[in-house]
Coordinates of C-alpha atoms in Angstrom, one line a residue:
M1 CA -170.4 -51.2 -93.2
T2 CA -169.9 -51.3 -96.9
R3 CA -171.5 -47.8 -97.3
I4 CA -169.0 -46.3 -94.8
E5 CA -166.0 -47.9 -96.5
N6 CA -167.1 -46.5 -99.9
R7 CA -167.5 -43.0 -98.6
P8 CA -163.9 -41.9 -99.3
L9 CA -164.0 -43.5 -102.8
R10 CA -167.3 -41.7 -103.5
A11 CA -165.9 -38.5 -102.2
L12 CA -162.9 -38.9 -104.5
L13 CA -165.0 -39.6 -107.5
G14 CA -167.2 -36.6 -106.7
V15 CA -164.1 -34.4 -106.7
L16 CA -162.7 -35.9 -109.9
T17 CA -165.9 -35.5 -111.8
S18 CA -166.9 -32.1 -110.5
L19 CA -167.3 -29.1 -112.8
K20 CA -165.5 -27.0 -110.1
L21 CA -162.4 -29.0 -110.7
T22 CA -162.6 -28.4 -114.4
I23 CA -162.9 -24.6 -113.8
V24 CA -160.0 -24.6 -111.4
C25 CA -157.7 -26.5 -113.8
M26 CA -158.6 -24.2 -116.7
A27 CA -158.1 -21.1 -114.5
A28 CA -154.7 -22.5 -113.4
L29 CA -153.8 -23.1 -117.1
M30 CA -154.8 -19.5 -118.0
V31 CA -152.6 -18.1 -115.1
L32 CA -149.7 -20.3 -116.3
V33 CA -150.1 -19.1 -119.9
V34 CA -150.0 -15.4 -118.8
A35 CA -147.0 -16.1 -116.5
C36 CA -145.2 -18.0 -119.2
T37 CA -145.8 -15.2 -121.7
L38 CA -144.4 -12.6 -119.3
A39 CA -141.5 -14.7 -118.2
Q40 CA -140.2 -15.1 -121.8
V41 CA -138.7 -11.6 -121.4
H42 CA -136.1 -13.0 -118.9
L43 CA -136.1 -16.8 -119.6
G44 CA -136.6 -17.0 -123.3
T45 CA -139.3 -19.0 -125.0
W46 CA -138.0 -22.4 -124.3
G47 CA -136.9 -21.6 -120.7
A48 CA -140.3 -20.2 -119.8
V49 CA -142.2 -23.1 -121.4
N50 CA -140.1 -25.6 -119.5
V51 CA -140.6 -23.7 -116.2
Y52 CA -144.3 -23.1 -116.4
M53 CA -145.9 -25.4 -118.9
R54 CA -143.9 -28.6 -119.0
S55 CA -143.2 -29.0 -115.3
W56 CA -145.3 -30.6 -112.6
L57 CA -144.7 -27.7 -110.2
V58 CA -143.6 -24.1 -110.5
W59 CA -140.7 -23.5 -108.1
W60 CA -139.6 -20.2 -106.5
D61 CA -136.0 -19.7 -105.5
V62 CA -135.9 -18.1 -102.1
P63 CA -133.7 -15.0 -102.3
G64 CA -130.4 -15.2 -100.5
T65 CA -130.7 -19.0 -100.0
V66 CA -130.3 -22.2 -102.1
L67 CA -133.8 -23.2 -101.3
S68 CA -136.6 -23.7 -103.9
V69 CA -140.2 -24.1 -102.9
P70 CA -143.2 -25.0 -105.0
V71 CA -145.6 -22.2 -105.3
F72 CA -148.1 -23.2 -108.1
P73 CA -149.0 -26.3 -110.1
G74 CA -147.2 -26.6 -113.4
G75 CA -148.8 -27.1 -116.7
A76 CA -148.1 -30.8 -116.7
L77 CA -149.9 -31.3 -113.3
A78 CA -152.9 -29.0 -114.3
G79 CA -153.2 -30.7 -117.6
A80 CA -153.0 -34.2 -116.2
V81 CA -155.7 -33.4 -113.6
L82 CA -157.9 -31.8 -116.3
A83 CA -157.5 -34.9 -118.5
V84 CA -158.6 -37.2 -115.6
N85 CA -161.4 -34.9 -114.8
L86 CA -162.7 -34.9 -118.3
I87 CA -162.5 -38.7 -118.6
A88 CA -164.2 -39.3 -115.3
A89 CA -166.9 -36.7 -115.9
Q90 CA -167.6 -38.2 -119.3
L91 CA -167.9 -41.7 -118.0
K92 CA -170.2 -40.6 -115.1
R93 CA -172.4 -37.9 -116.6
L94 CA -172.7 -38.5 -120.3
E95 CA -175.5 -40.9 -121.3
L96 CA -174.3 -43.6 -123.7
S97 CA -176.8 -42.9 -126.4
W98 CA -177.0 -41.4 -129.9
K99 CA -178.5 -38.2 -128.4
K100 CA -175.2 -37.5 -126.7
A101 CA -173.0 -38.6 -129.5
G102 CA -171.9 -35.1 -130.3
L103 CA -170.8 -34.4 -126.7
W104 CA -168.9 -37.7 -126.6
I105 CA -167.0 -36.7 -129.7
V106 CA -166.3 -33.2 -128.2
H107 CA -165.0 -34.7 -125.0
A108 CA -162.8 -37.2 -126.9
G109 CA -161.3 -34.3 -128.9
L110 CA -160.5 -32.3 -125.7
I111 CA -158.9 -35.3 -124.1
L112 CA -156.9 -36.0 -127.2
L113 CA -155.7 -32.3 -127.2
V114 CA -154.4 -32.7 -123.6
I115 CA -152.7 -36.0 -124.5
G116 CA -151.2 -34.4 -127.6
E117 CA -149.5 -31.7 -125.4
F118 CA -148.1 -34.4 -123.2
V119 CA -146.7 -36.3 -126.2
T120 CA -145.2 -33.1 -127.5
G121 CA -143.7 -32.1 -124.2
M122 CA -142.2 -35.6 -123.7
F123 CA -140.9 -36.4 -127.1
Q124 CA -140.6 -33.3 -129.3
Q125 CA -137.0 -32.5 -130.2
D126 CA -136.0 -29.1 -131.6
M127 CA -132.8 -29.0 -133.6
Q128 CA -131.2 -26.9 -136.4
L129 CA -129.3 -27.4 -139.6
A130 CA -127.1 -24.5 -140.7
F131 CA -125.3 -24.8 -144.0
E132 CA -123.9 -22.6 -146.7
E133 CA -124.6 -22.8 -150.4
G134 CA -122.8 -25.8 -151.9
H135 CA -122.3 -27.4 -148.5
T136 CA -123.6 -31.0 -147.7
A137 CA -124.7 -32.0 -144.2
N138 CA -125.7 -35.4 -142.9
Y139 CA -126.4 -34.2 -139.3
V140 CA -128.6 -31.8 -137.3
E141 CA -127.6 -30.0 -134.1
Y142 CA -129.2 -29.1 -130.8
P143 CA -128.7 -25.3 -130.5
R144 CA -129.0 -25.3 -126.7
E145 CA -126.9 -28.3 -125.9
N146 CA -123.2 -28.9 -126.3
E147 CA -121.0 -32.0 -126.5
L148 CA -117.3 -32.8 -126.4
A149 CA -116.5 -34.5 -129.6
V150 CA -113.5 -36.9 -129.6
I151 CA -112.8 -37.4 -133.3
D152 CA -110.5 -40.1 -134.7
V153 CA -109.2 -38.5 -137.9
T154 CA -106.5 -41.0 -138.7
D155 CA -108.2 -42.4 -141.8
P156 CA -108.3 -39.6 -144.4
A157 CA -111.4 -41.1 -146.0
W158 CA -113.7 -40.9 -142.9
D159 CA -113.8 -39.7 -139.3
E160 CA -114.9 -41.7 -136.3
V161 CA -116.7 -39.5 -133.9
Y162 CA -117.5 -40.0 -130.2
G163 CA -119.8 -37.4 -128.6
I164 CA -119.8 -36.9 -124.9
P165 CA -122.8 -34.9 -123.7
E166 CA -122.1 -31.8 -121.5
T167 CA -124.4 -33.2 -118.9
L168 CA -122.0 -36.1 -118.4
L169 CA -119.0 -33.8 -118.3
A170 CA -120.8 -31.7 -115.6
R171 CA -121.3 -34.6 -113.2
A172 CA -118.5 -37.1 -113.9
D173 CA -114.8 -36.9 -112.8
E174 CA -113.7 -39.4 -115.5
V175 CA -115.3 -40.4 -118.8
Q176 CA -114.3 -43.5 -120.7
V177 CA -114.5 -42.7 -124.4
P178 CA -116.4 -45.7 -126.0
G179 CA -114.4 -47.7 -128.6
T180 CA -111.1 -46.1 -127.7
P181 CA -108.4 -46.6 -125.1
I182 CA -108.9 -43.0 -124.0
T183 CA -110.1 -41.9 -120.6
L184 CA -110.9 -38.2 -120.1
K185 CA -110.3 -36.8 -116.6
V186 CA -112.6 -33.7 -116.2
K187 CA -110.6 -31.2 -114.2
R188 CA -113.3 -28.4 -114.4
F189 CA -116.6 -27.8 -116.2
L190 CA -118.1 -24.4 -117.0
K191 CA -121.6 -24.2 -118.4
N192 CA -120.9 -20.8 -119.8
A193 CA -117.5 -19.0 -120.0
D194 CA -115.8 -16.2 -121.8
L195 CA -112.2 -16.4 -123.2
A196 CA -109.5 -13.8 -123.5
M197 CA -105.7 -13.8 -124.0
R198 CA -103.7 -14.3 -120.8
T199 CA -101.7 -11.4 -119.3
P200 CA -98.6 -11.6 -117.1
N201 CA -100.8 -10.7 -114.0
D202 CA -103.2 -13.7 -114.5
A203 CA -103.0 -16.8 -112.2
P204 CA -101.3 -19.9 -113.6
A205 CA -103.3 -21.6 -116.3
I206 CA -105.0 -24.9 -115.7
A207 CA -104.3 -26.0 -119.2
T208 CA -100.9 -27.5 -119.9
A209 CA -101.3 -28.4 -123.5
G210 CA -102.9 -26.8 -126.6
V211 CA -104.1 -23.2 -127.1
G212 CA -105.5 -23.2 -123.5
T213 CA -102.1 -22.4 -122.1
S214 CA -102.3 -18.9 -123.5
I215 CA -106.0 -18.2 -122.8
R216 CA -107.7 -16.8 -119.7
V217 CA -111.1 -18.3 -118.8
A218 CA -113.8 -16.4 -117.0
E219 CA -116.9 -18.2 -115.8
L220 CA -120.2 -16.5 -116.7
P221 CA -123.8 -17.1 -115.5
P222 CA -125.7 -19.6 -117.7
V223 CA -127.7 -18.1 -120.5
T224 CA -131.4 -18.3 -120.0
T225 CA -132.7 -16.4 -123.1
D226 CA -133.1 -17.6 -126.6
D227 CA -131.0 -15.0 -128.4
R228 CA -127.6 -16.7 -127.7
P229 CA -126.3 -20.1 -126.6
N230 CA -124.1 -21.0 -123.7
A231 CA -120.3 -21.0 -124.5
T232 CA -119.6 -24.2 -122.6
A233 CA -116.0 -24.9 -121.7
A234 CA -114.1 -27.6 -119.8
F235 CA -110.6 -28.6 -118.8
V236 CA -110.0 -32.3 -119.6
E237 CA -107.0 -34.5 -119.3
P238 CA -106.8 -37.4 -121.9
V239 CA -105.2 -40.5 -120.5
A240 CA -104.4 -43.5 -122.7
G241 CA -102.1 -46.5 -122.0
G242 CA -101.2 -45.1 -118.6
R243 CA -99.9 -41.9 -120.2
S244 CA -101.3 -38.4 -119.6
Y245 CA -101.5 -36.1 -122.6
G246 CA -101.7 -33.0 -120.5
T247 CA -104.7 -30.8 -119.6
W248 CA -106.6 -29.2 -122.5
L249 CA -109.0 -26.4 -122.6
V250 CA -112.0 -27.2 -124.8
S251 CA -114.6 -24.5 -125.5
A252 CA -117.4 -23.7 -127.9
L253 CA -115.6 -20.4 -128.6
L254 CA -112.6 -22.2 -130.0
A255 CA -113.1 -22.5 -133.7
A256 CA -110.4 -25.1 -134.5
P257 CA -110.2 -28.5 -132.8
Q258 CA -107.0 -29.5 -131.0
Q259 CA -105.4 -32.9 -131.4
F260 CA -102.9 -35.4 -130.0
V261 CA -101.5 -38.7 -131.2
Y262 CA -101.7 -42.0 -129.4
E263 CA -100.0 -45.1 -131.0
G264 CA -100.2 -43.7 -134.5
R265 CA -103.8 -42.6 -134.2
T266 CA -104.7 -38.9 -134.3
Y267 CA -107.5 -37.7 -132.0
Q268 CA -109.1 -34.3 -132.1
L269 CA -111.0 -32.6 -129.2
A270 CA -113.7 -30.1 -130.0
M271 CA -116.6 -28.6 -127.9
R272 CA -119.5 -28.0 -130.2
S273 CA -123.3 -28.2 -130.5
R274 CA -124.6 -31.7 -129.9
R275 CA -125.1 -33.4 -133.2
V276 CA -127.5 -36.2 -134.4
Y277 CA -126.3 -37.9 -137.6
L278 CA -128.9 -38.7 -140.3
P279 CA -129.0 -41.7 -142.6
Y280 CA -129.3 -39.3 -145.5
S281 CA -127.8 -35.9 -146.5
L282 CA -129.0 -32.5 -147.6
T283 CA -127.1 -30.2 -149.9
L284 CA -128.0 -26.5 -150.1
K285 CA -128.0 -25.6 -153.8
D286 CA -129.4 -22.1 -153.5
F287 CA -130.8 -19.7 -150.8
T288 CA -133.2 -16.9 -151.9
H289 CA -134.1 -13.9 -149.9
D290 CA -136.8 -11.9 -151.6
V291 CA -138.0 -8.4 -150.6
Y292 CA -140.9 -6.2 -151.6
P293 CA -139.9 -3.9 -154.6
G294 CA -138.2 -0.7 -153.4
T295 CA -138.0 -1.8 -149.8
E296 CA -136.0 -3.9 -147.5
I297 CA -139.1 -5.6 -146.1
P298 CA -138.7 -9.4 -146.4
K299 CA -141.2 -11.1 -148.7
N300 CA -140.0 -14.6 -148.8
F301 CA -137.1 -16.9 -147.8
S302 CA -136.5 -20.2 -149.5
S303 CA -133.8 -22.9 -149.7
L304 CA -133.4 -25.2 -152.6
V305 CA -131.9 -28.4 -151.2
H306 CA -130.9 -31.7 -152.7
L307 CA -132.0 -34.7 -150.8
N308 CA -129.9 -37.8 -151.2
N309 CA -130.8 -41.1 -149.4
P310 CA -128.9 -44.0 -150.9
A311 CA -130.6 -46.6 -148.7
R312 CA -134.0 -45.6 -150.3
G313 CA -132.6 -44.8 -153.7
E314 CA -133.8 -41.2 -153.4
S315 CA -132.1 -38.3 -155.1
R316 CA -134.2 -35.3 -155.6
D317 CA -134.5 -31.5 -155.2
V318 CA -136.8 -30.0 -152.6
L319 CA -137.8 -26.3 -152.2
I320 CA -138.2 -25.3 -148.6
Y321 CA -139.9 -21.9 -148.0
M322 CA -141.9 -20.1 -145.4
N323 CA -144.8 -22.3 -144.1
Q324 CA -143.8 -25.0 -146.5
P325 CA -141.4 -27.4 -144.6
L326 CA -139.9 -30.6 -145.8
R327 CA -141.4 -33.5 -143.9
Y328 CA -139.1 -36.5 -144.2
D329 CA -138.2 -39.5 -142.1
G330 CA -140.1 -38.3 -139.0
K331 CA -138.6 -34.8 -139.1
A332 CA -139.9 -31.4 -140.4
F333 CA -137.4 -28.9 -141.8
Y334 CA -138.6 -25.3 -141.6
Q335 CA -137.0 -22.3 -143.1
A336 CA -135.9 -20.4 -139.9
S337 CA -133.2 -17.9 -140.6
F338 CA -130.2 -16.9 -142.8
G339 CA -126.9 -15.2 -142.7
K340 CA -123.5 -14.5 -144.3
G341 CA -124.8 -12.3 -147.1
D342 CA -127.7 -14.6 -148.0
T343 CA -125.4 -17.6 -148.6
L344 CA -126.1 -19.3 -145.2
S345 CA -129.5 -21.0 -144.6
I346 CA -130.6 -22.0 -141.1
L347 CA -133.4 -24.7 -141.0
Q348 CA -135.3 -25.4 -137.8
V349 CA -135.6 -29.2 -137.5
V350 CA -138.5 -30.6 -135.4
S351 CA -139.1 -34.2 -134.5
N352 CA -142.5 -34.6 -132.9
P353 CA -144.3 -37.9 -133.1
G354 CA -147.5 -36.3 -131.8
W355 CA -147.7 -33.4 -134.3
L356 CA -151.0 -34.8 -135.8
L357 CA -152.8 -35.1 -132.5
P358 CA -153.8 -31.3 -132.2
Y359 CA -155.2 -31.4 -135.8
I360 CA -157.2 -34.6 -135.1
S361 CA -158.4 -33.0 -131.8
C362 CA -159.7 -29.9 -133.6
V363 CA -161.4 -32.0 -136.2
L364 CA -163.1 -34.1 -133.5
V365 CA -164.3 -31.0 -131.5
T366 CA -165.7 -29.4 -134.7
V367 CA -167.4 -32.6 -135.8
G368 CA -168.8 -33.1 -132.3
L369 CA -170.2 -29.6 -132.1
L370 CA -171.8 -30.0 -135.5
V371 CA -173.3 -33.4 -134.6
H372 CA -174.6 -32.0 -131.3
F373 CA -176.1 -29.0 -133.1
A374 CA -177.8 -31.2 -135.7
I375 CA -179.2 -33.5 -133.0
T376 CA -180.5 -30.6 -130.9
M377 CA -182.0 -28.9 -134.0
R378 CA -183.7 -32.1 -135.1
R379 CA -185.1 -32.6 -131.6
S380 CA -186.3 -29.0 -131.5
M381 CA -188.0 -29.3 -134.9
R382 CA -189.8 -32.4 -133.8
R383 CA -191.1 -30.7 -130.7
R384 CA -192.3 -27.7 -132.7
A385 CA -194.0 -30.0 -135.3
A386 CA -195.7 -31.9 -132.5
A387 CA -196.8 -28.7 -130.9
A388 CA -198.2 -27.4 -134.2
E389 CA -200.0 -30.6 -134.8
A390 CA -201.5 -30.5 -131.3
H391 CA -202.9 -27.0 -131.9
S392 CA -204.2 -27.7 -135.3

């Protein structure tokens, strides 16, 4: 009776520890890598990675319908199954002895490599810091996400900022701005839109206040590539103290914020890239763009920044250049791009708590292979010595 009840469990363990499952998972990952590489032409790097590598399933949109059907396991699913397979196979097959120490270390390194990719996919955040020479910034921005900033600029010494994520604007009809008496009624949200001056033939404007009354808004398909961001726009109606302050157009294409006054306090509205404020500041002192003599071929880009962190008593200069980032407070600042006649520096800011795991994994795999090679060679030399002694 017991043997019959254990059959399904034994069958499951047999599948989980099989070499065939290992090969299937690795083949699926290879297919995903190729598909992800090809898809970057249309989806961009981050879009393709999210669709193929950091999803549980790859979905296919049925043409002419709103249906999406799963057609292939995603990288997250293939990686998770591979990790379970490696762990189960190691526990079942590998002998717990010094002779197998190298293989234990190699398997541990491979498992850690898969775990590292999960940690990166779940927790890595990619941001940017763009500032001109002489400018000081205490924030970084998400280049592919926007927010509606409600800024209290009443006090000339400092601003009080409330950021409303675009995802909340997209799904909510009303948003209470924290810490203020203001409620924003979302009349319309557009993930991507183009702006133009209104003409007499245009339909009546939705906006009743601000510059939006003279602007025509055309909705565009969302951007899926990396070369440009979405120009997010929305029509919002601020309401405070039971009074409406009209319907305003806010857009990432509008350079200057718009403002209204409620009981002596001035509030600005601005759609912009989502910001994360830092407990320290960076000042760009100098940006350098070197080229090879007699050519326009780039040789080196570097940013000399001044780091100021009053809480830690730090005030020092740091040179950031190609392949030499600034790693500070859990973030890495890489030199990424430049502009405005070599006076604007753009730093890629990456926060990844698992950035060390791939390095540790590679070290473990290398050490494991060396240990296994040494043990095998030692055993082979002993056999040869024994054989030579037997024939002597």
